[in-house]
Amino acid sequence: MTAVRPLAPAPSTSALPEHVRVAFGVREAVPRPVVWAGQRAWHCGDVLLRPVSDNVVAAWSATVLENLEVDGVRLARPVRSSDGRWVVGGWAASRHLSGTSEPRHDDVVAASLRLHAATSTVLRPRLLDDRDDLLSRSASAAFGESRLDLDPLTGGELFADLAAHRRPIRLTPQVVHGELFGAMLFDRAGVPAVLDLVPFWRPAEWAAAVVVVDAIAWGGADDALMDRWSELPEWPQALLRAVLHRLALHAQHPEATAASLGGLERVAGLVSTRL
């Protein structure tokens, strides 16, 4: 499945404000509505324009990615506007990278580890201090830093059962991308590409474990994926915190149902046998 593809039906190009095209220097380019790794965007020449949900996070991500170098991973280099901004009216820009979304789950885990080796020296962003959204609350609960009132039918009961097996870990927190599953594209040579960063201050092993949990729960990955990365430090506890994170997120999501919990229930069973 091609990840960058015309939407059907294609949205009107009027959804892309002209002042944004002007600001990023692509006014004369014909905008093509596309989807890049699940995100709505507009392809304008060699530039990709996309709406962002958080201007502060998008600007921080662009600042990091501007000069970051990752062995074996392509990065969509951010593009500044004519006045030097990373975000204009809720829109960000980057260089367009080709690729397709493929079920290369081990490659995503490996790329995650390479990416986070590169971000290990990035300072903890202040924007995380006041962050309060579903993702941050779920991660905090998964690590036992906070308590949430979770719906028992959509993950809360299973969360409580698994949380009892949580043990102290000595993994080092750092800046990691916590939402890599489905967010990487691969070119014809199999080289992955990353568009932006979704920042967490968590261990790199946890971020890799989140990819594994997502891949098995939602991506059709084989159960053995979990064991192929068992040499990572404190892997069982990293997996536990990853599945707790997803269970907490699911239980808080307004569209969650008992039926949609099935994939995570299976992963939880696999993780529990490895604790």
Short mmCIF file of C-alpha atoms in Angstrom, two decimals:
data_model
loop_
_atom_site.label_atom_id
_atom_site.label_comp_id
_atom_site.label_asym_id
_atom_site.label_seq_id
_atom_site.Cartn_x
_atom_site.Cartn_y
_atom_site.Cartn_z
CA MET A 1 0.00 0.00 0.00
CA THR A 2 1.43 3.36 -1.02
CA ALA A 3 1.57 5.69 1.96
CA VAL A 4 1.74 8.86 -0.12
CA ARG A 5 -1.34 8.62 -2.31
CA PRO A 6 -4.20 10.82 -3.52
CA LEU A 7 -7.12 10.84 -1.13
CA ALA A 8 -10.44 9.57 -2.40
CA PRO A 9 -12.32 11.74 -2.76
CA ALA A 10 -9.53 14.32 -2.86
CA PRO A 11 -10.17 17.34 -0.65
CA SER A 12 -10.33 20.73 -2.27
CA THR A 13 -6.98 22.47 -2.53
CA SER A 14 -8.72 25.45 -0.94
CA ALA A 15 -8.24 23.55 2.35
CA LEU A 16 -4.58 24.52 2.01
CA PRO A 17 -4.49 28.28 2.70
CA GLU A 18 -2.77 30.34 0.06
CA HIS A 19 -0.88 32.36 2.67
CA VAL A 20 0.73 29.11 3.88
CA ARG A 21 1.89 28.28 0.35
CA VAL A 22 3.28 31.77 0.03
CA ALA A 23 5.04 31.62 3.40
CA PHE A 24 6.81 28.37 2.52
CA GLY A 25 7.71 29.47 -1.00
CA VAL A 26 5.52 27.08 -2.95
CA ARG A 27 2.77 29.39 -4.18
CA GLU A 28 3.39 28.47 -7.82
CA ALA A 29 3.50 24.71 -7.20
CA VAL A 30 0.32 22.75 -7.85
CA PRO A 31 -0.68 21.23 -4.47
CA ARG A 32 -1.54 17.52 -4.50
CA PRO A 33 -3.54 16.20 -1.53
CA VAL A 34 -1.80 13.08 -0.19
CA VAL A 35 -1.53 10.90 2.88
CA TRP A 36 1.97 10.53 4.35
CA ALA A 37 2.18 7.66 6.86
CA GLY A 38 -1.45 8.22 7.81
CA GLN A 39 -1.23 12.00 7.98
CA ARG A 40 -3.13 14.32 5.65
CA ALA A 41 -0.72 16.55 3.76
CA TRP A 42 -0.20 18.46 0.52
CA HIS A 43 2.65 17.72 -1.84
CA CYS A 44 3.89 20.96 -3.40
CA GLY A 45 6.89 20.33 -5.62
CA ASP A 46 9.60 18.93 -3.37
CA VAL A 47 7.90 20.26 -0.21
CA LEU A 48 5.32 18.52 1.95
CA LEU A 49 2.89 20.80 3.79
CA ARG A 50 0.80 19.41 6.63
CA PRO A 51 -1.47 20.73 9.39
CA VAL A 52 -0.15 20.12 12.89
CA SER A 53 -2.14 19.58 16.07
CA ASP A 54 0.38 21.24 18.40
CA ASN A 55 2.40 24.21 17.16
CA VAL A 56 4.89 24.05 20.03
CA VAL A 57 5.64 20.35 19.54
CA ALA A 58 5.91 20.80 15.77
CA ALA A 59 8.40 23.67 16.16
CA TRP A 60 10.45 21.69 18.68
CA SER A 61 10.45 18.64 16.40
CA ALA A 62 11.66 20.74 13.47
CA THR A 63 14.45 22.26 15.56
CA VAL A 64 15.73 18.78 16.48
CA LEU A 65 15.35 17.27 13.02
CA GLU A 66 17.04 20.20 11.28
CA ASN A 67 20.52 18.93 12.12
CA LEU A 68 19.97 15.41 13.49
CA GLU A 69 21.87 12.61 11.76
CA VAL A 70 20.67 9.01 12.13
CA ASP A 71 22.56 6.08 10.68
CA GLY A 72 20.36 4.21 8.22
CA VAL A 73 17.29 6.42 8.69
CA ARG A 74 16.09 9.16 6.34
CA LEU A 75 14.71 12.26 8.03
CA ALA A 76 12.24 14.64 6.41
CA ARG A 77 14.19 17.85 6.83
CA PRO A 78 11.97 20.71 8.02
CA VAL A 79 11.55 23.80 5.86
CA ARG A 80 11.41 27.29 7.34
CA SER A 81 8.96 29.90 6.19
CA SER A 82 10.18 33.08 4.51
CA ASP A 83 10.32 34.81 7.92
CA GLY A 84 12.15 31.94 9.61
CA ARG A 85 9.27 30.22 11.38
CA TRP A 86 8.75 26.46 11.50
CA VAL A 87 4.97 26.73 11.84
CA VAL A 88 2.67 29.16 10.05
CA GLY A 89 -1.01 29.28 10.96
CA GLY A 90 -0.95 25.70 12.21
CA TRP A 91 0.99 24.37 9.20
CA ALA A 92 4.50 22.92 8.98
CA ALA A 93 6.66 22.04 5.99
CA SER A 94 9.37 19.51 5.23
CA ARG A 95 11.21 18.12 2.25
CA HIS A 96 9.21 15.42 0.54
CA LEU A 97 10.50 11.86 0.98
CA SER A 98 9.24 8.96 -1.10
CA GLY A 99 8.26 5.64 0.39
CA THR A 100 5.53 3.18 1.21
CA SER A 101 4.08 1.85 4.44
CA GLU A 102 5.12 -1.78 4.77
CA PRO A 103 4.78 -4.46 7.50
CA ARG A 104 8.54 -4.47 8.18
CA HIS A 105 8.09 -4.64 11.93
CA ASP A 106 11.62 -5.74 12.88
CA ASP A 107 13.03 -2.99 10.67
CA VAL A 108 10.89 -0.41 12.47
CA VAL A 109 12.18 -1.63 15.85
CA ALA A 110 15.76 -1.51 14.59
CA ALA A 111 15.25 1.97 13.15
CA SER A 112 13.71 3.05 16.46
CA LEU A 113 16.87 2.03 18.29
CA ARG A 114 19.08 3.87 15.78
CA LEU A 115 16.91 6.97 15.97
CA HIS A 116 17.05 6.98 19.74
CA ALA A 117 20.79 6.46 19.82
CA ALA A 118 20.91 9.76 17.95
CA THR A 119 18.40 11.53 20.22
CA SER A 120 20.08 10.31 23.43
CA THR A 121 21.93 13.63 23.74
CA VAL A 122 18.87 15.82 23.08
CA LEU A 123 17.93 17.76 26.19
CA ARG A 124 14.57 17.16 27.80
CA PRO A 125 12.21 19.71 26.23
CA ARG A 126 10.41 22.05 28.59
CA LEU A 127 7.21 21.49 26.64
CA LEU A 128 6.90 18.13 28.41
CA ASP A 129 6.59 19.87 31.80
CA ASP A 130 2.98 20.95 31.28
CA ARG A 131 1.92 18.28 28.82
CA ASP A 132 -1.45 16.79 29.73
CA ASP A 133 -3.04 14.70 27.00
CA LEU A 134 -4.10 11.09 26.50
CA LEU A 135 -0.63 9.96 25.48
CA SER A 136 1.25 11.60 28.33
CA ARG A 137 -1.30 10.53 30.95
CA SER A 138 -1.20 6.95 29.68
CA ALA A 139 2.59 6.79 29.78
CA SER A 140 2.66 8.28 33.27
CA ALA A 141 0.19 5.69 34.50
CA ALA A 142 2.12 2.89 32.80
CA PHE A 143 5.26 3.83 34.74
CA GLY A 144 3.36 4.10 38.02
CA GLU A 145 3.84 7.85 38.28
CA SER A 146 0.12 8.64 38.42
CA ARG A 147 -3.22 6.94 38.86
CA LEU A 148 -6.08 7.02 36.38
CA ASP A 149 -9.72 6.11 36.73
CA LEU A 150 -9.96 3.68 33.80
CA ASP A 151 -13.07 2.02 32.41
CA PRO A 152 -12.72 -1.65 33.44
CA LEU A 153 -14.55 -2.85 30.31
CA THR A 154 -12.22 -1.14 27.84
CA GLY A 155 -8.89 -1.93 29.46
CA GLY A 156 -8.97 -0.72 33.05
CA GLU A 157 -9.41 -4.15 34.64
CA LEU A 158 -6.62 -5.70 32.58
CA PHE A 159 -4.41 -2.68 33.33
CA ALA A 160 -4.85 -3.20 37.08
CA ASP A 161 -4.10 -6.93 36.81
CA LEU A 162 -0.89 -6.37 34.85
CA ALA A 163 0.28 -3.36 36.87
CA ALA A 164 0.67 -5.65 39.88
CA HIS A 165 3.63 -7.25 38.04
CA ARG A 166 5.48 -3.97 37.60
CA ARG A 167 8.98 -4.00 39.08
CA PRO A 168 11.57 -1.20 39.40
CA ILE A 169 13.71 -0.66 36.31
CA ARG A 170 17.08 1.03 35.83
CA LEU A 171 16.66 2.13 32.26
CA THR A 172 17.71 5.69 31.41
CA PRO A 173 15.03 8.10 30.20
CA GLN A 174 15.78 10.25 27.19
CA VAL A 175 13.97 11.92 24.31
CA VAL A 176 12.19 9.23 22.30
CA HIS A 177 9.57 9.10 19.58
CA GLY A 178 6.72 7.23 21.23
CA GLU A 179 4.48 6.72 18.18
CA LEU A 180 6.62 5.08 15.53
CA PHE A 181 4.32 2.23 14.51
CA GLY A 182 2.73 3.22 11.21
CA ALA A 183 4.79 6.40 11.09
CA MET A 184 7.73 5.09 9.03
CA LEU A 185 7.91 4.76 5.27
CA PHE A 186 10.36 2.57 3.37
CA ASP A 187 11.93 3.32 0.01
CA ARG A 188 12.68 0.70 -2.62
CA ALA A 189 15.98 -0.13 -0.92
CA GLY A 190 14.22 -0.65 2.41
CA VAL A 191 15.60 2.49 4.04
CA PRO A 192 13.08 3.92 6.53
CA ALA A 193 11.99 7.54 6.72
CA VAL A 194 10.66 9.59 9.64
CA LEU A 195 8.56 12.72 9.21
CA ASP A 196 8.56 14.22 12.71
CA LEU A 197 9.02 13.44 16.39
CA VAL A 198 6.32 12.73 19.00
CA PRO A 199 8.38 13.40 22.14
CA PHE A 200 8.39 11.41 25.35
CA TRP A 201 10.99 11.36 28.13
CA ARG A 202 11.21 7.59 28.43
CA PRO A 203 13.76 4.80 27.89
CA ALA A 204 14.62 3.84 24.31
CA GLU A 205 13.76 0.24 25.19
CA TRP A 206 10.22 1.30 26.07
CA ALA A 207 9.77 3.07 22.72
CA ALA A 208 10.92 -0.11 20.96
CA ALA A 209 8.51 -2.15 23.07
CA VAL A 210 5.61 0.14 22.09
CA VAL A 211 6.36 -0.65 18.43
CA VAL A 212 6.29 -4.38 19.22
CA VAL A 213 3.01 -4.12 21.15
CA ASP A 214 1.37 -2.11 18.36
CA ALA A 215 2.68 -4.40 15.62
CA ILE A 216 1.29 -7.53 17.27
CA ALA A 217 -1.97 -5.96 18.42
CA TRP A 218 -2.84 -4.08 15.25
CA GLY A 219 -0.32 -4.84 12.51
CA GLY A 220 -0.53 -8.59 12.09
CA ALA A 221 3.02 -9.21 13.34
CA ASP A 222 3.94 -12.71 14.48
CA ASP A 223 4.12 -13.35 18.21
CA ALA A 224 7.83 -14.18 17.92
CA LEU A 225 8.55 -10.50 17.26
CA MET A 226 8.41 -10.06 21.02
CA ASP A 227 11.23 -12.55 21.59
CA ARG A 228 13.47 -11.43 18.73
CA TRP A 229 14.30 -8.32 20.76
CA SER A 230 14.64 -10.03 24.13
CA GLU A 231 18.33 -9.11 24.42
CA LEU A 232 17.38 -5.48 25.06
CA PRO A 233 17.94 -4.50 28.70
CA GLU A 234 15.03 -5.20 31.06
CA TRP A 235 12.92 -6.19 28.07
CA PRO A 236 10.05 -7.91 29.96
CA GLN A 237 9.47 -4.82 32.10
CA ALA A 238 9.77 -2.54 29.07
CA LEU A 239 7.12 -4.64 27.33
CA LEU A 240 4.93 -4.51 30.42
CA ARG A 241 5.06 -0.72 30.52
CA ALA A 242 4.39 -0.57 26.78
CA VAL A 243 1.24 -2.68 26.99
CA LEU A 244 0.12 -0.79 30.13
CA HIS A 245 0.56 2.44 28.17
CA ARG A 246 -1.64 1.17 25.34
CA LEU A 247 -4.24 -0.26 27.72
CA ALA A 248 -4.48 3.06 29.56
CA LEU A 249 -4.76 4.91 26.28
CA HIS A 250 -7.46 2.55 25.03
CA ALA A 251 -9.46 2.76 28.27
CA GLN A 252 -9.46 6.58 28.08
CA HIS A 253 -10.31 6.84 24.41
CA PRO A 254 -13.88 8.03 23.80
CA GLU A 255 -14.37 5.61 20.89
CA ALA A 256 -12.99 2.53 22.68
CA THR A 257 -15.20 -0.53 23.07
CA ALA A 258 -14.81 -3.93 24.64
CA ALA A 259 -14.59 -5.38 21.12
CA SER A 260 -11.72 -3.10 20.08
CA LEU A 261 -9.72 -4.32 23.08
CA GLY A 262 -9.10 -7.74 21.52
CA GLY A 263 -5.65 -7.09 20.06
CA LEU A 264 -4.32 -5.66 23.30
CA GLU A 265 -5.77 -8.55 25.30
CA ARG A 266 -3.77 -10.96 23.17
CA VAL A 267 -0.59 -8.95 23.58
CA ALA A 268 -1.17 -8.69 27.33
CA GLY A 269 -1.36 -12.46 27.51
CA LEU A 270 1.93 -12.81 25.67
CA VAL A 271 3.64 -10.27 27.90
CA SER A 272 2.34 -11.85 31.12
CA THR A 273 3.98 -15.18 30.25
CA ARG A 274 7.35 -13.42 29.95
CA LEU A 275 7.33 -11.64 33.31
#
